[in-house]
Amino acid sequence: MSEVALSILVLSVVAVIGLWLGGLKIKGVGLGIGGVLFGGILVGHFINQFGWHLDGHATHFIKEFGLILFVYTIGIQVGPGFFASLKSSGLRLNGLAAGIVILGGLTAVALHFIFDLPLNIFLGIYSGAVTNTPSLAAGQQILQELGMVQEQTNMLGLGYAMAYPFGILGILLSMWVIRIVFEVNVDNEADKFDSNSGSKEKALLSINVVIENPNIDGMKFSELSGLVGEEVICSRMKAKGELKVPSADTVLHLGDFLHFVGPNQDLLHKATVIVGEEVAESLSTKGTLLKSDRVVVTNEKVLGKHLGELNFKHSHNVVISRLNRSGVELVANKDSVLQFGDILNIVGAEADIENVGKLIGNATSKLHHVQMLPIFIGIGLGVLLGSIPFQLPHLPAPLKLGLAGGPLIVAIILARIGSIGRLYWFMPPSANLALREIGIVLFLAVVGIDSGANFVTTLLDGEGPTWMAYGIAITLIPLLIIGLVGRALMKINYLTLCGLMAGSMTDPPALAFANSIHSSSGAAALSYATVYPLVMCLRILSPQVIAVLLWVSS
């Protein structure tokens, strides 16, 4: 058997063993995808014992290509929600999550100086302690750019493996400590979350208002729209008992009922003050000629166009009240730019909705089709960006974003743009997950094999236990500090705080544990999703920043 064939066979064995290990759970907690690393370490140990030789060029290519696939698909996944997550109350949660990342980095740097840890060792421990595999990949990439040889960069995998297990347990322990210290009643926290409208800011709000302002009597609807602002949409109205979609020339009268949709209570309150008074009158489309339906943007001809440019309200007498993009609900105003996969909530007559649906596509089958051309364009641009050298003072060689940073940044930008002509960067979640898992399995398998030769020696006869202790400090110190600050000073809901802590480590097992604390509440999942995009980017960039700063200062 050739070395290339042997290499592929060994990687397959590692993947099988590692995924099986990752699937094992104790009280709902397991290694997850990190099991592949330990599967690789196990197999790598025996390969070293038996003296087998794998093809170095093949395994190196597989590792690098796996890394590219992984970070690119992460960028595509988080890109649409990246900037949206920095708005509203998400700004506060993201600030705390960024604080956990920064404190973790500062703790790692302090340990580096106090105990004179080599740069490659402590970067590996840092990545394992925060349970973030992309961070490990980014650390290896930057050290290679700084001139370290492969044997030195392989030590990152060892440090990662030593710190990773407690990294998972440390998040759960931190949640437990916060709960004990503040004597939290979980049921009360869930009730507070459900009753707090501020916790539902990702969902749009709606109210029904009756016109009581005499100044509006006889006013055209287009004038009222200018008064209440573009962020508040009137999707339907009831006049003389008839429910209809208001047009620009619709004349308003006292006693008419309007259904307003807006992003927050303040804007809806402003609209109510202008118009009249909030009422409990039903403006439901049930039993009327109007219909409210959701259609999906899949027609390449409308991608990149503004809703105002398409002017569906004038041409088809429908109102688009909401736009859902990657799970985030937005107000659909005339400046909203359509992207592939956007879901529009349309109110109007059934025939008009069907006509609009045909214009924007509404072909849900396309959501399951993967456009391969944009994927390779994006990967190519990412590799090019990652290969551009940046000369910084005191560095032995120009610095590059590398294969971890370049594809990530390009993917976020392309996902934000959405489409260019007939090319769109939307990727079905199932396809994105498949490519991402394949990429990380390939990367971790090779890293584990490379680390396996020295793992047992380091653990039993070397500094393995000491490295574990360093990892425990990097895990617990930031989580406990931010957890205590968030609860004591900022009065953040405990379930929200648990999701924040899990999201700050981008750790799905921790999220599963947080959800299990109160299974009927969505608080943990909401805060996890809010901080995930920013934290994932910070986790990938932080080891690179740390490595460069320490290299310059040394």
XYZ file of C-alpha atoms in Angstrom:
554
model
C 0.000 0.000 0.000
C 1.361 3.419 -0.975
C 1.957 6.098 1.662
C -0.853 8.235 0.212
C -3.339 5.356 0.379
C -2.155 4.509 3.910
C -2.602 8.145 4.922
C -6.207 8.230 3.667
C -6.955 4.912 5.379
C -5.529 6.121 8.692
C -7.490 9.389 8.487
C -10.681 7.403 7.915
C -9.938 5.254 10.966
C -9.239 8.364 13.029
C -12.518 9.961 11.900
C -14.514 6.842 12.823
C -12.889 6.491 16.259
C -12.993 10.233 16.956
C -16.631 10.734 15.984
C -17.582 7.727 18.086
C -15.684 9.150 21.055
C -17.294 12.545 20.514
C -20.736 10.965 20.543
C -20.247 9.448 23.993
C -21.933 11.554 26.664
C -21.933 11.588 30.438
C -25.069 13.286 31.757
C -25.523 15.011 28.410
C -21.962 16.315 28.147
C -19.429 14.961 25.680
C -16.340 15.889 23.688
C -18.316 16.600 20.514
C -16.184 17.192 17.460
C -13.145 17.435 19.766
C -13.288 13.650 20.017
C -11.613 13.515 16.584
C -8.510 15.137 18.061
C -8.285 12.479 20.764
C -8.956 9.762 18.189
C -6.035 11.136 16.188
C -3.813 11.204 19.276
C -4.661 7.563 20.011
C -3.951 6.420 16.459
C -0.875 8.664 16.203
C 0.561 7.035 19.338
C 0.336 3.554 17.808
C 1.651 4.732 14.441
C 4.715 6.039 16.250
C 5.083 2.751 18.174
C 4.924 0.626 15.025
C 7.115 2.959 12.971
C 4.621 3.487 10.164
C 5.142 6.431 7.816
C 2.375 8.581 6.359
C 2.794 10.815 3.332
C 3.697 14.185 4.827
C 2.684 16.186 1.753
C -0.732 14.500 1.578
C -1.534 14.973 5.267
C -0.343 18.585 5.178
C -2.586 19.368 2.201
C -5.548 17.613 3.815
C -5.078 19.588 7.031
C -4.843 22.930 5.242
C -7.789 22.237 2.931
C -9.882 21.081 5.884
C -9.057 24.314 7.688
C -10.091 26.387 4.658
C -13.422 24.573 4.345
C -14.101 24.999 8.041
C -13.409 28.718 8.430
C -15.040 29.594 5.088
C -18.327 27.875 5.980
C -18.259 29.483 9.438
C -17.956 32.887 7.756
C -20.870 32.126 5.437
C -22.936 30.992 8.418
C -22.290 33.974 10.710
C -21.941 36.649 8.013
C -25.612 37.675 7.622
C -26.132 38.007 11.376
C -22.701 39.439 12.230
C -23.607 43.125 12.015
C -27.203 42.638 13.169
C -25.893 41.055 16.375
C -24.066 44.269 17.264
C -27.286 46.287 17.512
C -29.804 46.914 20.282
C -29.430 44.831 23.465
C -27.121 42.530 21.514
C -24.469 45.218 21.919
C -24.434 44.708 25.700
C -24.273 40.911 25.442
C -21.570 41.069 22.792
C -19.602 43.471 24.968
C -19.631 40.972 27.836
C -18.736 38.098 25.512
C -15.859 40.108 24.063
C -14.786 40.765 27.651
C -14.546 37.003 28.245
C -12.371 36.637 25.146
C -10.102 39.533 26.159
C -9.774 38.356 29.771
C -8.947 34.859 28.550
C -6.216 36.252 26.319
C -4.810 38.412 29.113
C -4.826 35.438 31.504
C -2.946 33.334 28.967
C -0.383 36.086 28.368
C 0.103 36.508 32.138
C 0.769 32.769 32.512
C 3.185 32.976 29.592
C 5.290 35.594 31.378
C 4.919 34.248 34.932
C 5.874 30.654 34.123
C 8.002 31.352 31.025
C 5.820 29.186 28.789
C 6.951 28.857 25.166
C 4.688 30.687 22.719
C 3.611 27.530 20.891
C 2.719 25.710 24.131
C 0.622 28.437 25.712
C -1.261 29.184 22.468
C -2.291 25.523 22.349
C -3.363 25.586 26.005
C -5.256 28.824 25.380
C -7.197 27.322 22.446
C -8.026 24.146 24.370
C -9.105 26.035 27.481
C -11.654 28.010 25.466
C -12.745 24.864 23.536
C -12.303 26.640 20.208
C -10.784 24.602 17.399
C -10.552 27.492 14.883
C -8.381 29.253 17.456
C -6.009 26.277 17.398
C -5.896 26.380 13.614
C -5.251 30.126 13.590
C -2.445 29.691 16.144
C -0.704 27.086 14.011
C -1.050 29.261 10.927
C 0.423 32.385 12.510
C 3.362 30.514 14.029
C 4.167 29.053 10.629
C 4.078 32.571 9.180
C 6.440 33.707 11.935
C 8.924 31.013 10.956
C 8.368 28.137 13.415
C 9.019 24.646 12.062
C 6.326 21.963 11.973
C 7.658 20.117 15.032
C 7.181 23.275 17.102
C 3.698 24.031 15.768
C 2.648 20.435 16.476
C 3.069 21.227 20.174
C -0.071 23.371 19.944
C -2.087 20.201 19.473
C -0.595 18.738 22.648
C -1.400 21.830 24.701
C -4.892 21.920 23.219
C -5.547 18.267 24.116
C -4.412 18.774 27.715
C -6.667 21.785 28.325
C -9.730 20.848 26.242
C -11.579 18.410 28.568
C -11.739 20.818 31.504
C -12.549 23.628 29.065
C -15.953 21.974 28.561
C -16.427 21.153 32.242
C -15.287 24.626 33.299
C -18.168 26.314 31.486
C -20.684 24.072 33.253
C -18.938 24.639 36.598
C -19.098 28.419 36.091
C -22.849 28.278 35.444
C -23.269 26.232 38.611
C -21.164 28.640 40.718
C -23.153 31.679 39.539
C -26.386 29.867 40.358
C -25.197 28.979 43.880
C -23.676 32.389 44.688
C -26.818 34.332 43.740
C -29.268 31.650 44.922
C -30.991 31.708 41.552
C -34.522 30.324 41.188
C -34.564 29.048 37.611
C -38.367 29.067 37.269
C -38.500 32.718 38.347
C -35.781 33.593 35.837
C -37.729 31.893 33.036
C -40.900 33.784 34.022
C -39.026 37.098 34.067
C -37.584 36.384 30.643
C -40.989 35.551 29.187
C -42.598 38.666 30.665
C -39.791 40.992 29.634
C -40.541 42.320 26.188
C -36.950 43.532 25.910
C -35.794 39.931 25.744
C -37.723 39.485 22.506
C -36.167 42.284 20.552
C -35.204 40.002 17.715
C -38.941 39.563 16.958
C -40.848 42.508 15.524
C -43.719 43.972 17.542
C -47.197 44.887 16.322
C -50.171 46.885 17.639
C -53.631 47.956 16.469
C -54.419 51.679 16.672
C -57.650 53.626 16.107
C -57.441 57.068 14.451
C -58.576 59.722 16.947
C -56.370 62.650 15.902
C -58.620 65.129 14.024
C -55.599 66.388 12.093
C -55.339 63.003 10.354
C -58.988 62.993 9.260
C -58.936 63.307 5.451
C -55.155 62.822 5.241
C -53.700 60.537 2.557
C -51.907 57.439 3.783
C -48.629 58.516 2.124
C -48.560 61.606 4.383
C -49.090 59.511 7.516
C -46.239 57.206 6.490
C -43.939 60.221 6.441
C -45.035 61.189 9.959
C -44.602 57.812 11.662
C -41.328 57.007 9.837
C -40.137 54.249 7.545
C -39.275 51.877 10.387
C -42.973 51.481 11.229
C -45.074 49.651 8.649
C -48.861 49.701 8.374
C -49.600 46.309 6.834
C -53.417 46.567 6.859
C -56.320 48.760 7.952
C -60.025 48.414 8.709
C -62.395 51.122 7.481
C -66.190 50.835 7.851
C -65.788 47.176 8.811
C -63.767 46.343 5.662
C -60.200 45.041 5.998
C -57.862 46.186 3.243
C -54.279 47.023 2.334
C -53.730 50.803 2.394
C -52.304 52.390 -0.746
C -50.501 55.725 -1.003
C -53.748 57.474 -2.057
C -55.965 55.870 0.595
C -57.786 58.602 2.519
C -57.843 58.134 6.300
C -60.789 58.993 8.536
C -61.532 59.143 12.239
C -62.436 55.709 13.567
C -60.324 53.786 11.049
C -58.153 51.032 12.530
C -54.485 50.594 11.542
C -52.196 47.589 12.152
C -48.615 48.832 12.792
C -45.475 46.654 12.774
C -42.180 47.979 14.178
C -38.796 46.958 15.613
C -39.385 48.232 19.172
C -41.963 49.619 21.579
C -40.660 53.194 21.440
C -41.318 53.621 17.705
C -44.739 52.011 17.986
C -45.571 54.303 20.922
C -44.568 57.327 18.823
C -46.861 56.184 16.007
C -49.698 55.640 18.499
C -49.329 59.164 19.941
C -49.500 60.620 16.419
C -52.528 58.590 15.331
C -54.719 58.012 18.360
C -54.974 55.160 20.832
C -54.027 51.480 20.975
C -57.077 49.201 20.892
C -57.860 45.510 21.174
C -59.778 45.508 17.862
C -58.933 42.458 15.775
C -57.431 43.092 12.331
C -56.919 39.420 11.593
C -57.073 38.360 7.943
C -59.118 35.251 8.846
C -62.495 35.214 7.141
C -61.597 38.158 4.886
C -60.450 38.587 1.305
C -56.987 39.468 2.552
C -54.298 36.928 3.304
C -50.974 37.034 5.139
C -48.352 34.715 3.672
C -44.589 34.133 3.696
C -42.672 33.846 0.425
C -38.994 33.170 -0.215
C -36.675 35.224 -2.432
C -35.145 32.815 -4.969
C -35.355 34.695 -8.285
C -31.896 35.897 -9.354
C -33.450 38.873 -11.181
C -34.521 40.596 -7.953
C -31.366 39.909 -5.939
C -29.640 43.108 -4.868
C -32.681 45.273 -5.632
C -34.380 47.601 -3.140
C -38.016 46.996 -2.207
C -38.703 50.612 -3.102
C -37.331 49.953 -6.585
C -39.641 46.949 -7.048
C -42.627 48.939 -5.684
C -44.863 45.938 -5.043
C -47.302 48.077 -3.041
C -48.188 50.208 -6.050
C -48.056 47.530 -8.754
C -49.749 44.687 -6.876
C -51.484 46.336 -3.889
C -49.628 44.307 -1.267
C -47.655 45.309 1.826
C -44.415 43.595 2.836
C -44.445 43.953 6.614
C -41.486 41.795 7.685
C -38.237 40.464 6.276
C -36.613 37.442 7.890
C -32.921 36.980 7.097
C -31.001 34.086 8.624
C -33.421 33.944 11.551
C -33.323 37.718 12.236
C -36.581 39.629 11.663
C -36.207 43.070 10.073
C -38.667 45.798 9.097
C -39.138 45.711 5.338
C -38.860 49.320 4.155
C -38.133 50.784 0.726
C -34.352 50.675 1.354
C -34.283 46.938 2.196
C -32.051 45.068 -0.276
C -33.208 41.577 -1.203
C -30.851 38.639 -0.754
C -31.250 35.016 -1.739
C -33.137 33.101 0.943
C -34.855 36.163 2.455
C -38.361 35.349 3.711
C -40.929 38.114 3.188
C -44.214 38.393 5.075
C -46.747 39.739 2.552
C -50.278 40.998 3.218
C -52.771 41.359 0.372
C -55.306 39.575 -1.785
C -54.443 35.950 -2.503
C -54.055 36.550 -6.248
C -51.766 39.547 -5.663
C -49.592 37.548 -3.229
C -49.288 34.744 -5.780
C -48.192 37.225 -8.483
C -45.575 38.772 -6.190
C -44.423 35.283 -5.214
C -43.807 34.448 -8.876
C -41.782 37.640 -9.314
C -39.465 37.023 -6.356
C -39.231 33.270 -6.929
C -40.758 31.455 -3.945
C -39.135 28.238 -5.204
C -38.259 26.556 -1.924
C -36.527 23.723 -3.784
C -33.755 26.182 -4.682
C -32.979 26.583 -0.983
C -31.650 23.016 -1.003
C -29.514 23.527 -4.117
C -25.853 24.395 -3.600
C -24.233 26.785 -6.070
C -20.687 25.446 -6.318
C -19.247 28.313 -8.394
C -19.619 30.954 -5.634
C -18.085 28.561 -3.088
C -14.846 28.200 -5.039
C -14.799 31.897 -5.948
C -15.069 32.707 -2.244
C -12.399 30.172 -1.247
C -10.073 31.478 -3.955
C -10.530 35.094 -2.867
C -10.012 34.055 0.753
C -6.742 32.307 -0.021
C -5.576 35.340 -2.012
C -6.426 37.705 0.839
C -4.739 35.395 3.327
C -1.582 35.370 1.174
C -1.149 39.153 1.012
C 1.930 40.076 3.108
C 1.814 42.916 5.653
C 5.193 44.093 6.844
C 5.233 45.024 10.536
C 8.217 46.402 12.464
C 10.506 43.939 14.271
C 9.043 40.861 12.564
C 11.415 38.497 10.751
C 9.037 38.181 7.808
C 5.897 39.891 6.471
C 2.703 38.911 8.293
C -0.259 37.315 6.501
C -3.851 36.623 7.501
C -3.188 33.047 6.433
C -5.624 30.278 5.625
C -7.541 30.837 8.871
C -8.076 34.609 8.593
C -8.372 35.240 4.839
C -11.235 32.856 3.990
C -13.101 33.849 7.165
C -13.074 37.574 6.401
C -13.961 37.064 2.729
C -16.830 34.717 3.651
C -18.292 37.229 6.135
C -18.139 40.000 3.518
C -19.646 37.859 0.749
C -22.403 36.556 3.039
C -23.179 40.139 4.000
C -23.325 41.218 0.324
C -25.528 38.215 -0.393
C -25.345 38.160 -4.175
C -23.594 39.637 -7.190
C -25.636 39.242 -10.370
C -26.706 35.618 -10.632
C -24.122 34.500 -8.095
C -25.411 34.194 -4.542
C -23.523 33.128 -1.448
C -26.480 31.637 0.370
C -25.685 28.057 1.387
C -28.353 25.646 2.664
C -27.764 24.976 6.379
C -27.442 21.231 5.775
C -24.788 21.758 3.081
C -22.946 24.300 5.214
C -22.926 21.939 8.189
C -21.712 19.006 6.062
C -18.791 20.943 4.570
C -17.920 22.450 7.945
C -17.884 19.073 9.681
C -15.816 17.474 6.917
C -13.309 20.305 7.109
C -12.874 20.226 10.883
C -12.704 16.408 10.978
C -9.870 16.415 8.419
C -8.022 19.177 10.248
C -8.355 17.646 13.722
C -7.476 14.160 12.494
C -4.122 15.333 11.142
C -3.404 17.526 14.181
C -4.182 14.600 16.482
C -1.931 12.202 14.543
C 0.931 14.722 14.604
C 0.478 15.210 18.366
C 0.022 11.534 19.221
C 3.697 10.575 19.217
C 4.466 12.676 22.333
C 1.092 12.775 24.093
C 1.513 9.878 26.535
C 5.057 10.922 27.453
C 3.942 14.523 28.047
C 0.951 13.444 30.114
C 2.710 10.881 32.335
C 6.315 11.994 32.489
C 6.205 15.577 31.276
C 4.374 18.801 32.045
C 0.901 17.633 31.028
C -0.731 18.043 34.483
C 0.816 21.498 34.845
C -0.546 22.500 31.431
C -3.979 21.306 32.562
C -3.758 23.625 35.566
C -2.901 26.558 33.307
C -5.901 25.678 31.137
C -8.205 25.619 34.174
C -7.152 29.168 35.043
C -7.727 30.390 31.461
C -11.188 28.790 31.453
C -12.513 29.808 34.859
C -11.099 33.291 35.528
C -12.805 35.103 32.593
C -16.096 33.186 32.919
C -16.454 33.808 36.656
C -15.460 37.481 36.482
C -17.858 38.323 33.640
C -20.546 36.058 35.103
C -20.377 37.848 38.456
C -20.304 41.290 36.823
C -23.184 40.446 34.487
C -25.355 39.150 37.311
C -24.417 41.484 40.184
C -23.975 44.795 38.379
C -25.939 44.464 35.134
C -28.760 42.269 36.523
C -28.757 40.027 33.466
C -31.225 37.152 33.494
C -29.508 33.958 34.681
C -30.650 31.883 31.697
C -29.489 34.613 29.323
C -26.165 34.679 31.162
C -25.751 30.906 30.753
C -26.297 31.212 27.003
C -23.829 34.090 26.916
C -21.169 32.013 28.699
C -21.705 29.055 26.364
C -21.616 31.361 23.341
C -18.424 33.049 24.520
C -16.749 29.635 24.206
C -18.711 28.743 21.019
C -19.423 25.450 22.766
C -22.546 23.484 21.651
C -22.386 20.968 24.561
C -22.445 23.901 26.983
C -25.449 25.338 25.138
C -27.223 21.990 25.414
C -26.548 22.037 29.171
C -27.776 25.641 29.450
C -30.972 24.751 27.578
C -31.545 21.785 29.880
C -31.546 24.081 32.948
C -35.030 25.185 31.870
C -36.066 23.328 28.732
C -39.146 25.446 27.973
C -37.259 28.760 27.890
C -35.423 30.030 24.824
C -33.332 32.577 26.750
C -30.055 30.632 26.597
C -30.336 29.826 22.893
C -31.190 33.454 22.059
C -28.164 34.926 23.848
C -25.906 32.159 22.453
C -26.969 33.025 18.901
C -26.565 36.744 19.611
C -22.903 36.547 20.647
C -21.780 33.615 18.477
C -20.872 35.531 15.259
C -18.660 38.126 16.931
C -17.070 35.664 19.371
C -16.180 33.181 16.642
C -14.333 35.911 14.761
C -12.575 37.097 17.930
C -11.561 33.532 18.821
C -9.927 33.108 15.424
C -8.198 36.488 15.482
C -7.101 36.527 19.146
C -4.269 33.935 18.954
C -2.898 35.711 15.901
C -2.901 39.081 17.664
C -1.326 37.575 20.797
C 1.371 35.786 18.798
C 2.312 38.903 16.821
C 2.428 41.181 19.877
C 4.566 38.743 21.879
C 6.855 38.099 18.937
C 7.379 41.831 18.442
C 8.034 42.411 22.158
C 10.504 39.523 22.469
